Coordinates of C-alpha atoms and ligand atoms in Angstrom, one line a residue:
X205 CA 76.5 150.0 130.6
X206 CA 76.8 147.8 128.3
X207 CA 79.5 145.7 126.3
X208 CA 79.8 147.7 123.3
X209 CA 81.5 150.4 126.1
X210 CA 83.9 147.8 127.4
X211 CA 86.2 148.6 124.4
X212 CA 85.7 144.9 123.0
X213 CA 85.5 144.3 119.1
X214 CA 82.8 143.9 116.8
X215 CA 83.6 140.0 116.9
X216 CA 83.6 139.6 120.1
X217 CA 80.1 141.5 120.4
X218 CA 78.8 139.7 118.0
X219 CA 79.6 136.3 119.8
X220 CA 78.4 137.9 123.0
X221 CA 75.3 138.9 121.7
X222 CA 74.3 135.5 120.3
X223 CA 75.3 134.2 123.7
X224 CA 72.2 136.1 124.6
X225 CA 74.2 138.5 127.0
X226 CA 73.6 142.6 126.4
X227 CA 74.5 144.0 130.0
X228 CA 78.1 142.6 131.3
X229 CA 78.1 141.7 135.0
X230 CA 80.2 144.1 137.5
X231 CA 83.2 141.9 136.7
X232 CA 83.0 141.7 133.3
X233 CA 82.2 145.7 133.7
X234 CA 85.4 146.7 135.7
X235 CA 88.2 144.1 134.6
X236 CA 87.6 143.5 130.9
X237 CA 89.0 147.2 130.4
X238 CA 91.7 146.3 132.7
X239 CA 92.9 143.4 130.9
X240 CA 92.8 145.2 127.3
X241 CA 95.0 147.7 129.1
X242 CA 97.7 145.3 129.9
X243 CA 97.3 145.6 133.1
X244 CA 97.9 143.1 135.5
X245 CA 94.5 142.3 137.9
X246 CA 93.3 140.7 141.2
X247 CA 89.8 140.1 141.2
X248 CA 87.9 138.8 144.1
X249 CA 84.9 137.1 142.9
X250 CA 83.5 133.6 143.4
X251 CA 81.6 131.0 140.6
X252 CA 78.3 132.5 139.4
X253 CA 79.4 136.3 138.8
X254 CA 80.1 135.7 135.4
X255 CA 84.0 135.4 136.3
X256 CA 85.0 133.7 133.4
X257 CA 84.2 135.7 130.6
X258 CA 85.6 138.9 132.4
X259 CA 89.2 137.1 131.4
X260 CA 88.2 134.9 128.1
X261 CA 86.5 138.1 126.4
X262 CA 89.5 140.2 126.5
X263 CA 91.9 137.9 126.0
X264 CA 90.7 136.5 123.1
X265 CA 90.5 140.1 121.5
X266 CA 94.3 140.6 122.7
X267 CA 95.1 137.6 121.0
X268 CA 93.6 138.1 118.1
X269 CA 96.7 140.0 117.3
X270 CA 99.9 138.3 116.8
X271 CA 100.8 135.0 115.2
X272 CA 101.0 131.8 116.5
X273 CA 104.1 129.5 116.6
X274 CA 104.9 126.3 117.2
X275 CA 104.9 124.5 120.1
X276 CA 104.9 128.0 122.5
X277 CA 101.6 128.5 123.4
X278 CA 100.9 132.4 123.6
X279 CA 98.5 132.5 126.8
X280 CA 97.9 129.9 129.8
X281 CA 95.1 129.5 131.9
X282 CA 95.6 127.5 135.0
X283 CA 92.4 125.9 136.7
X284 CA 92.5 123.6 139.3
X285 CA 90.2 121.0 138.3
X286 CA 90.0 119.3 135.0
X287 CA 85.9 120.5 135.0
X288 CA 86.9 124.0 135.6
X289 CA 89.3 123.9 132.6
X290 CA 86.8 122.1 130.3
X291 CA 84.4 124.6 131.1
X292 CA 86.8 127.9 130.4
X293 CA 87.6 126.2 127.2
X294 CA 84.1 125.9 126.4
X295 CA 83.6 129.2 126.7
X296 CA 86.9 130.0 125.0
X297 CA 85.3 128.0 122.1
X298 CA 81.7 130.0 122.5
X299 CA 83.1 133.5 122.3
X300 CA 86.1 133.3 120.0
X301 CA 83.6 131.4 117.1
X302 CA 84.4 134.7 115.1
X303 CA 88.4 134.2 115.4
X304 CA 91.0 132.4 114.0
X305 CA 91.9 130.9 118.0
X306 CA 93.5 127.6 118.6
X307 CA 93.6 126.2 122.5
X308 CA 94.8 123.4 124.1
X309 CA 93.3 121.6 126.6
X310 CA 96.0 119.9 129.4
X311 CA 94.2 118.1 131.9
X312 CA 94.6 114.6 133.7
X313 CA 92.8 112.0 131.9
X314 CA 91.7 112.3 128.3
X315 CA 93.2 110.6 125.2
X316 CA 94.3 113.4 123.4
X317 CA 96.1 111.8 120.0
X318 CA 96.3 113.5 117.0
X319 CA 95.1 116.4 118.1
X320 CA 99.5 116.8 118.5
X321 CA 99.7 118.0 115.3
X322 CA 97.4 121.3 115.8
X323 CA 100.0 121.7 118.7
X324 CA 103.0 122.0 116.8
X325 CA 101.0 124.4 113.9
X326 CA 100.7 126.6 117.1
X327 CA 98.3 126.9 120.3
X328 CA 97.1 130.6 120.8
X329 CA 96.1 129.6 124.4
X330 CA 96.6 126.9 127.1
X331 CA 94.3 125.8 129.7
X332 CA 95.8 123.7 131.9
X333 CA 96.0 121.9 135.6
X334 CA 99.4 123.2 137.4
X335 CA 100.4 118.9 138.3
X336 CA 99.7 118.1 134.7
X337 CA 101.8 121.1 133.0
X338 CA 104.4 120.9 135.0
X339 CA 104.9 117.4 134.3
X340 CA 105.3 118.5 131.2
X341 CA 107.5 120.9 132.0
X342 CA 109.8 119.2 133.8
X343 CA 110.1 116.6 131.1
X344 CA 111.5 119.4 128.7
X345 CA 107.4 118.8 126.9
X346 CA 106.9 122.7 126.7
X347 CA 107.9 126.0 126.4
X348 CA 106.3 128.6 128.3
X349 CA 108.8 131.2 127.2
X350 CA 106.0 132.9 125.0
X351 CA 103.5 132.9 127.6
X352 CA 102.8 136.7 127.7
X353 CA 99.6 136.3 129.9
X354 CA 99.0 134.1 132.8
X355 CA 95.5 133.6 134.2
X356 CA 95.3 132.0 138.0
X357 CA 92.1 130.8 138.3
X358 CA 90.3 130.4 141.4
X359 CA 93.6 130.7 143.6
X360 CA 92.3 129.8 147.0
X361 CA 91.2 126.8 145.8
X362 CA 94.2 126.1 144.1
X363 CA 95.9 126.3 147.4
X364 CA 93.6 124.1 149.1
X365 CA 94.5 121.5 146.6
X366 CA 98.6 122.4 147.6
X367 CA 99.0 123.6 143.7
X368 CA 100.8 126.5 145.3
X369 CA 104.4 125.2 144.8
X370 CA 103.7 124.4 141.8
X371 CA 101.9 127.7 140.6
X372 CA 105.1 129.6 141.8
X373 CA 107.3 126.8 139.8
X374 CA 105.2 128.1 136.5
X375 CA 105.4 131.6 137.4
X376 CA 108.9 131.9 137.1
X377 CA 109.2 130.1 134.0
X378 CA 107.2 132.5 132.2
X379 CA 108.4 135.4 130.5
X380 CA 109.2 138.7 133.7
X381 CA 107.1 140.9 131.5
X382 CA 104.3 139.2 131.0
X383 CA 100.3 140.3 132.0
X384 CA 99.0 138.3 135.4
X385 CA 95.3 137.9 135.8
X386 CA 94.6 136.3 139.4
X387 CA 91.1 135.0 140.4
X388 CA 90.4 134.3 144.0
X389 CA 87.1 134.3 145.8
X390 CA 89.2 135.1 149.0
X391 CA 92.3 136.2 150.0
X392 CA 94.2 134.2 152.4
X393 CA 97.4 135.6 153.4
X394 CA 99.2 132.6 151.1
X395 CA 97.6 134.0 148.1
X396 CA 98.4 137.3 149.1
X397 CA 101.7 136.4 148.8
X398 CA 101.8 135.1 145.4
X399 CA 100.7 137.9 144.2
X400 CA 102.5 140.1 145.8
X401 CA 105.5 138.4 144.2
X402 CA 104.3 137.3 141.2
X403 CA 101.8 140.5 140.1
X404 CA 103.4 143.9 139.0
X405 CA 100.9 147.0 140.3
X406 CA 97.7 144.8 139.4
X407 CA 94.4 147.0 139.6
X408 CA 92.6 145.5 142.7
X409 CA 88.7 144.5 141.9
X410 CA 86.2 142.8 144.1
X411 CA 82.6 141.7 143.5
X412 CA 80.0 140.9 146.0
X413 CA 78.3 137.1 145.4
X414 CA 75.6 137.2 142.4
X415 CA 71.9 138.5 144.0
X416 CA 70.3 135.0 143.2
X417 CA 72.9 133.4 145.8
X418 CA 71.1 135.7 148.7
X419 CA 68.6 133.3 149.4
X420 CA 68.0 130.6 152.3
X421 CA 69.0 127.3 152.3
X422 CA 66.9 125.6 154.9
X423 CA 70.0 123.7 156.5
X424 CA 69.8 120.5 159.2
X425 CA 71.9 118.1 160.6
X426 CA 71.1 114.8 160.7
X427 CA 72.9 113.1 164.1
X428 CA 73.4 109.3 163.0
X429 CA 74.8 106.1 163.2
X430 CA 77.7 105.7 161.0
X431 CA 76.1 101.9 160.3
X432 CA 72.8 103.7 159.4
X433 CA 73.7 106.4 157.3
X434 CA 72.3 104.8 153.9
X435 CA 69.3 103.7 155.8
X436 CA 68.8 107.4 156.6
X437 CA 69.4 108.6 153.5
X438 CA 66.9 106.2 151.8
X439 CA 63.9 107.7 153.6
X440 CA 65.0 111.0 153.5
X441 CA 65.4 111.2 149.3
X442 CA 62.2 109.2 149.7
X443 CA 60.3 111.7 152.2
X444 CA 61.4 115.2 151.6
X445 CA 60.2 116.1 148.1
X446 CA 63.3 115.6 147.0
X447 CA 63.5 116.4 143.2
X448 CA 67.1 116.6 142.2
X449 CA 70.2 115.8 144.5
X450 CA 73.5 116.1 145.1
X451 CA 75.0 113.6 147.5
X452 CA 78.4 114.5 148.9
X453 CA 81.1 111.8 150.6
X454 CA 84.6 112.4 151.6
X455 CA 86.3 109.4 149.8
X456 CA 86.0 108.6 146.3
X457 CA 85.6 104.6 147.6
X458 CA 81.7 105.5 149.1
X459 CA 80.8 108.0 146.5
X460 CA 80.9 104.5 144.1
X461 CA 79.5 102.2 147.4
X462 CA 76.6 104.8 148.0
X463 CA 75.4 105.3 143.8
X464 CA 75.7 101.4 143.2
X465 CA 73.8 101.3 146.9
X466 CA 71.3 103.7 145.3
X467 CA 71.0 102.1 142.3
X468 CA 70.1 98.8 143.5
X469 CA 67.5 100.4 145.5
X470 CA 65.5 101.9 142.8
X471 CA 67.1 105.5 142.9
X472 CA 68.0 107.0 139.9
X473 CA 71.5 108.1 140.7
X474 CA 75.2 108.3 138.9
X475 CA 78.3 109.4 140.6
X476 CA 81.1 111.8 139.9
X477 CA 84.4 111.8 141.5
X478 CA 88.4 112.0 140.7
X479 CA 88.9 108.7 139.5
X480 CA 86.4 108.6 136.6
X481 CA 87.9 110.3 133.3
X482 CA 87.1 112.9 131.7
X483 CA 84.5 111.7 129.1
X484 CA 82.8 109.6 132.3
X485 CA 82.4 112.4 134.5
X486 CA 80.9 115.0 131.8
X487 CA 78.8 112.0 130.4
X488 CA 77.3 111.5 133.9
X489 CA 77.1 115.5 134.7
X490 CA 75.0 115.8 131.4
X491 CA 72.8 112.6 132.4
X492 CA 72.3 114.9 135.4
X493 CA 71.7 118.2 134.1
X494 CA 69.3 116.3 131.2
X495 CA 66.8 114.6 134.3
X496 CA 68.2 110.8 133.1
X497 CA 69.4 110.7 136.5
X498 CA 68.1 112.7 139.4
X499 CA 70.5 111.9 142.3
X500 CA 74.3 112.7 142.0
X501 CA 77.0 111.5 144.4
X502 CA 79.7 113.5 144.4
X503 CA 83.8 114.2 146.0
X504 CA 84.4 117.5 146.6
X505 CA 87.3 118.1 144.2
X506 CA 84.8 116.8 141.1
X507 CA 82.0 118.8 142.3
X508 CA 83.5 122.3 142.7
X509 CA 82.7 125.2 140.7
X510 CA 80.5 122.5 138.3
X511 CA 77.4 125.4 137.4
X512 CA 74.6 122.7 138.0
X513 CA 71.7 124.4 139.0
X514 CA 68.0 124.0 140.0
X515 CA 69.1 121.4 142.9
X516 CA 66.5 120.9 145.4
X517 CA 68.8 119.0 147.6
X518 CA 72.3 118.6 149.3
X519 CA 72.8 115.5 151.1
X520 CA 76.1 115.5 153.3
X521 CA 76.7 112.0 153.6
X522 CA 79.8 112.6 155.6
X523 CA 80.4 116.2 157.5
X524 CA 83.4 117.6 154.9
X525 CA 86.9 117.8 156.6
X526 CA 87.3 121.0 155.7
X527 CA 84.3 123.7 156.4
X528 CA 85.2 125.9 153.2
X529 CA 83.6 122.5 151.4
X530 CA 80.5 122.9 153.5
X531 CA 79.7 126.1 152.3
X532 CA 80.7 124.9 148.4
X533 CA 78.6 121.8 149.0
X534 CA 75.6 123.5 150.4
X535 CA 75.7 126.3 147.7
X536 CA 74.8 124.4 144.9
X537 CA 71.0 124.6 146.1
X538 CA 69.2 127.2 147.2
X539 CA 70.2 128.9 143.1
X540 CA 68.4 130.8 140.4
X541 CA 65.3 132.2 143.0
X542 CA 64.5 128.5 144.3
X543 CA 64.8 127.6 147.9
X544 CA 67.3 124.9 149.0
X545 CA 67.6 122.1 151.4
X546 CA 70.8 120.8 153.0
X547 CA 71.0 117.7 155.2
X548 CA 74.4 117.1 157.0
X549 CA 74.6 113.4 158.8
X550 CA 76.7 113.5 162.0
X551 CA 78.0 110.4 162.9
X552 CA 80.1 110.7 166.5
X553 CA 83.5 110.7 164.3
X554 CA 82.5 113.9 163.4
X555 CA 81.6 115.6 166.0
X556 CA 84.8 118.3 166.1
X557 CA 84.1 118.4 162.3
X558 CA 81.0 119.6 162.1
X559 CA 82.1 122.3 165.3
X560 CA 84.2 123.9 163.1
X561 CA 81.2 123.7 160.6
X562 CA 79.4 125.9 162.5
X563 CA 82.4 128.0 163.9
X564 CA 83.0 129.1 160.3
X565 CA 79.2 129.5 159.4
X566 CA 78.4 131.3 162.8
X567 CA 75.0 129.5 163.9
X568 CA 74.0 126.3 164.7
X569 CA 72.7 123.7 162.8
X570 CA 69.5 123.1 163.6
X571 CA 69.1 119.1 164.5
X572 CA 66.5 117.0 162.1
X573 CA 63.9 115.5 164.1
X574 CA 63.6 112.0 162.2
X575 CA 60.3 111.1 163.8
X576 CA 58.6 114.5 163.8
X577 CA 60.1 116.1 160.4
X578 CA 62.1 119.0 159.6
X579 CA 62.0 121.9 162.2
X580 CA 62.7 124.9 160.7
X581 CA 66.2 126.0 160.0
X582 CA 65.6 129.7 161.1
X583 CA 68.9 129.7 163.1
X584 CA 71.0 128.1 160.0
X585 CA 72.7 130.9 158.4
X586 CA 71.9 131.6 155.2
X587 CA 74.1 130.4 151.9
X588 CA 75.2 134.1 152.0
X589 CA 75.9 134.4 155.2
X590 CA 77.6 131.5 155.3
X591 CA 79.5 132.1 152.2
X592 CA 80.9 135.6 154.1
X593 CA 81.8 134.2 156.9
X594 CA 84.3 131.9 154.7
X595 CA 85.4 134.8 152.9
X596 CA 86.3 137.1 156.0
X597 CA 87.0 134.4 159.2
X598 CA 88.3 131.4 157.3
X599 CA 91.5 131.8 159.7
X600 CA 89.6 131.2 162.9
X601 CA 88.4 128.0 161.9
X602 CA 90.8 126.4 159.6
X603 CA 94.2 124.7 160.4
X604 CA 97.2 127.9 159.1
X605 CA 97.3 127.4 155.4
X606 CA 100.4 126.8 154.8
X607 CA 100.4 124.0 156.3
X608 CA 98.7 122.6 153.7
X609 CA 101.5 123.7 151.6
X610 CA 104.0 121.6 153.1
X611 CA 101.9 118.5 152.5
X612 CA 100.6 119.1 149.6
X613 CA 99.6 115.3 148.8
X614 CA 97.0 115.3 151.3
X615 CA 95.8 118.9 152.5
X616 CA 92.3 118.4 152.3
X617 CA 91.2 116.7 156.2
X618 CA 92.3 119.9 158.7
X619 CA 94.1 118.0 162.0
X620 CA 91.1 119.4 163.9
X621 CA 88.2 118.0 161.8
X622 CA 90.3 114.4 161.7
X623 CA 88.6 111.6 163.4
X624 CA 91.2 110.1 165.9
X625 CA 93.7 108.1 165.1
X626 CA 91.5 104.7 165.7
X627 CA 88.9 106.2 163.8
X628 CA 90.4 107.2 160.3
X629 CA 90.2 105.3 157.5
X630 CA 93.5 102.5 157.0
X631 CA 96.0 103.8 154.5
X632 CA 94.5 103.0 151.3
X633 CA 91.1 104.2 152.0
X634 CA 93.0 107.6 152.9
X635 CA 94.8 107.5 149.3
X636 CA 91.1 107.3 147.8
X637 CA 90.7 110.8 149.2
X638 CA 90.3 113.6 146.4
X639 CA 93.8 113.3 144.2
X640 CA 96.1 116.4 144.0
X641 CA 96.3 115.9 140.8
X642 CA 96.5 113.2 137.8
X643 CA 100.6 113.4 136.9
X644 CA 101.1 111.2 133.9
X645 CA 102.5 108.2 135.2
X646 CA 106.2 107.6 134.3
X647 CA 105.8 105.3 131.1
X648 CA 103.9 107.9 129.2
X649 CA 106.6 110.3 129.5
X650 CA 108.8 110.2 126.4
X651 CA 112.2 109.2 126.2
X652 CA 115.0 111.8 126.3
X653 CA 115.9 110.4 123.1
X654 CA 113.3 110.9 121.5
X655 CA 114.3 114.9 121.0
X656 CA 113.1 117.0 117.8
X657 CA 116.1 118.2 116.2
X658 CA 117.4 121.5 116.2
X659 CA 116.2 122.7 112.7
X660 CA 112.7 121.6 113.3
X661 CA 112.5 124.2 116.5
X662 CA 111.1 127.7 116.1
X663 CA 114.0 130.4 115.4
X664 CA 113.9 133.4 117.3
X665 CA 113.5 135.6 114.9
X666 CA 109.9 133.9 114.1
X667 CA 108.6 134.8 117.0
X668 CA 105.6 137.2 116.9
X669 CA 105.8 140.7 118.6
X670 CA 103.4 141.1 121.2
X671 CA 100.1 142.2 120.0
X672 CA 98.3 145.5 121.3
X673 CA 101.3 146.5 123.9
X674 CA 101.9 149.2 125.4
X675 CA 104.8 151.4 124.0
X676 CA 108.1 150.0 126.3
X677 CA 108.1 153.2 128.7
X678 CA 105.0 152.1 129.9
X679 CA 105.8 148.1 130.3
X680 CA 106.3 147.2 133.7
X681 CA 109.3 147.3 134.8
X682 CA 111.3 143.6 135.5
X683 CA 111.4 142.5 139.0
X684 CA 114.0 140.9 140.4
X685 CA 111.8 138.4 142.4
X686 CA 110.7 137.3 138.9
X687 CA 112.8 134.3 136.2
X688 CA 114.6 135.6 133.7
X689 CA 113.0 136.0 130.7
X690 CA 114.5 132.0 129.8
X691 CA 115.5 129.4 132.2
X692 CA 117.7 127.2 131.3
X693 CA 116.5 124.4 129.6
X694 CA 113.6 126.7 128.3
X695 CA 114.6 127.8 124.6
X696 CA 114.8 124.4 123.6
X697 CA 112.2 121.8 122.6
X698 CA 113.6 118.5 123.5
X699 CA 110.8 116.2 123.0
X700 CA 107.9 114.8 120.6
X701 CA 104.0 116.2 122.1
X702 CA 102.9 113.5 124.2
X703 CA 99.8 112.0 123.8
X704 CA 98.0 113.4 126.5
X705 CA 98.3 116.5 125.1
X706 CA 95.3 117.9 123.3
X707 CA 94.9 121.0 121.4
X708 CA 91.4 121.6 119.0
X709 CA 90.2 124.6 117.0
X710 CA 88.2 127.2 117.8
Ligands
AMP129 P1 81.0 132.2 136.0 O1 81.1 133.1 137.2 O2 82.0 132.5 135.0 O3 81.0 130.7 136.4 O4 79.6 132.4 135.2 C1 78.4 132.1 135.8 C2 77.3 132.0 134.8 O5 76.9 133.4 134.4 C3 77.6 131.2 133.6 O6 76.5 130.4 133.3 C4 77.7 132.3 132.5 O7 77.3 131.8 131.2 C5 76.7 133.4 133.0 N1 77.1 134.7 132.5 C6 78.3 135.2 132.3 N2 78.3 136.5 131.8 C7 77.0 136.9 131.8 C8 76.3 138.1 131.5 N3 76.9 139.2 131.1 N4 75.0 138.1 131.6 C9 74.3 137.0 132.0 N5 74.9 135.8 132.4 C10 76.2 135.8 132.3

């Protein structure tokens, strides 16, 4: 197979093929036709098997047709990290080269200015983080009311993060008949349940992990001395052929202790974690992926997803809280055919964490010997191995999930995994742990005042048909779990485009 028989047009091949791509992936293979049917989807599949374009490549051929208008943008993409949504609108940007496309971008933390006025000539799609847009939302900022296609990007992350609530929120203030693309790389029984209320008869699809993830990752841990953890690390990045690495901490506070640590030790190493914006953290990923640095320390939340490959090394400079972040952490080496290494340190605070570590992974880690070397990992499972076991028993070791939907401000440290009470970080340390998400402080929000008046909104009448649907007999029908097709507040624009708000052209 190849694209030309996915029903995509002679644009879009064209862009494909200068991407360098003939043969789409099984993804691509079984939902792009889905999509371009209108249909709505659930597709299992993790980073790496070419996820992204299976939802940008159709979508930029179904909205090729229709107009834009102002202020409504006509698609939405919800990631839950701001490096998730920069990269789908990079790829938005690389495949729609040969259409007339305008996105937004609406993510925490980059100055965004006059790119308002592309905004209000009209935003074909909008890739956004749930906290940010419904800020927005709620302020009366945007409408969603000509959203016909919702993308959910990596849902079981999103619920990690608690974006649930907030997801459901968006849901229902899109239009009831609109398409619903959801992307999960598991299904917990949370997720199941958005879709089950959100999704109308979606065509089910799951993909099995690319073939260049099923290779070892020789894993240790490293049992240590919280006092002597930098020590350790030192000789180990000094010791163990170490040729690029990513170093991973639990609190944004030591991922900037540990790389000016580094730094003043001769390492070559940057950092990368929620508190740095935007420009920052792409800035130092690029010093990475160029060789300016070799050594990255990293939070979770910055780290995830990020398609850095070609890393020799995973240092776990705490054990993660949760064990779904050990098998993200350790995945990104071991890629692309080379073999991996992994070093978790294991101070006695996190001793239940690194149980449920193993509980998930189903082996244990085999113990670093720091005088004789590394024994070999042969009873660590391997990345793929691993990876299963969080996609089929995450219950058994994880806290319920809901509960982290309850509270969604912190969700990330499972009561299990926590180091006792006399243990745990004070108060603020704990608020340096990964954010939720970057909601414009109050300030920045716009005065109710400050309304566009009612001539300068779009009349109804404007609005564009929906391009390429399917005659009304075969639309689904409306569900009464869903909004109606306006809330309240939703068919008026009350408000100038704020300034974090940034659109560019295709
Ligand atoms: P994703 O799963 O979307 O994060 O994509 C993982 C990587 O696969 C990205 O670097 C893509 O550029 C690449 N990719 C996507 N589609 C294809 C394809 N059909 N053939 C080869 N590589 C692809």
């Amino acid at each position: 197979m190849n694209f030309a028989d996915l029903g995509l047009s002679d644009e879009l091949l064209k862009a494909v093929a200068a991407k360098g791509y003939d043969t789409p992936t099984p993804i691509q293979a079984q939902a792009i036709p889905q999509v371009l049917m209108m249909r709505d989807l659930i597709a299992i599949a993790q980073t790496g098997t070419g996820k992204t374009a299976s939802f940008v490549l159709p979508m930029i051929d179904v909205l090729a047709h229709g107009r834009r208008r102002a202020l409504m943008p006509r698609s939405l993409i919800l990631e839950p990290t701001r490096e998730l949504a920069a990269q789908v609108a990079d790829e938005f940007a690389l495949y729609g080269v040969n259409h007339d496309l305008k996105m937004a971008l609406l993510i925490g933390g980059v100055q965004m200015g006059d790119q308002v006025k592309a905004l209000r000539d009209g935003v074909d799609v909008l890739i956004a983080t749930p906290g940010r847009l419904m800020d927005l939302f709620e302020r009366g900022k945007i409408l969603l009311t000509g959203c016909d296609l919702l993308v959910i990007d990596e849902a079981d992350r999103m619920l990690d993060m608690g974006f649930i609530p907030d997801i459901e929120n968006i849901c229902t203030k899109l239009p009831a008949n609109r398409q619903t693309l959801l992307f999960s790389a598991t299904m917990p029984p949370p997720i199941k349940k958005l879709a089950d209320k959100f999704l109308s008869n979606p065509k089910y699809i799951e993909v099995s992990r690319p073939a260049s993830k099923n290779l070892n990752i020789a894993q240790f841990k490293v049992n240590v001395d919280a006092r002597k953890k930098r020590d350790v690390l030192r000789h180990l990045l000094r010791t163990d052929n170490v040729t690029t690495a990513i170093v991973f901490c639990n609190r944004k506070t030591m991922v900037r202790e540990l790389a000016k640590s580094l730094q003043q030790n001769g390492f070559s190493a940057g950092e990368i974690h929620g508190d740095m914006d935007q420009s920052s953290r792409i800035a130092e990923l690029d010093r990475f992926k160029a060789g300016t640095i070799n050594i990255l320390v990293a939070s979770d939340v910055a780290a995830r997803g990020l398609d850095v490959k070609g890393v020799s090394h995973v240092f776990n400079f705490d054990t993660p809280w949760h064990p779904d972040d050990y098998v993200h952490r350790i995945g990104r080496t071991g890629r692309a055919g080379a073999t991996g290494r992994a070093f978790t340190f294991v101070a006695p605070a996190d001793e239940e964490a690194i149980q449920n570590v193993e509980k998930l992974t189903g082996g244990v880690i085999p113990i670093y010997d720091m005088q004789g070397g590394a024994k070999e990992a042969a009873a660590a499972p391997t990345s793929d191995a691993a990876e299963e076991q969080a996609e089929t028993a995450p219950s058994k070791a994880k806290p319920p999930r809901e509960k982290a939907e309850k509270a969604p401000r912190e969700p990330r440290a499972p009561r299990a995994a926590r180091a006792p009470r006399e243990e745990r970080a004070p108060r603020e340390e704990r608020a340096e742990r990964e954010p939720r998400e970057e909601r414009a402080p109050r300030e920045e929000r716009a005065p109710r005042e400050a309304r566009v008046p009612r001539e300068e909104r779009a009349p109804r009448e404007e609005r564009a048909p929906r391009a390429a649907r399917p005659p009304r007999e075969e639309q689904k029908p409306r569900r009464d779990d869903r909004a109606p097709a306006l809330s309240q507040d939703s068919d008026e624009w009350n408000g100038p485009v704020p300034g974090f708000l940034g659109v560019s052209a295709l």
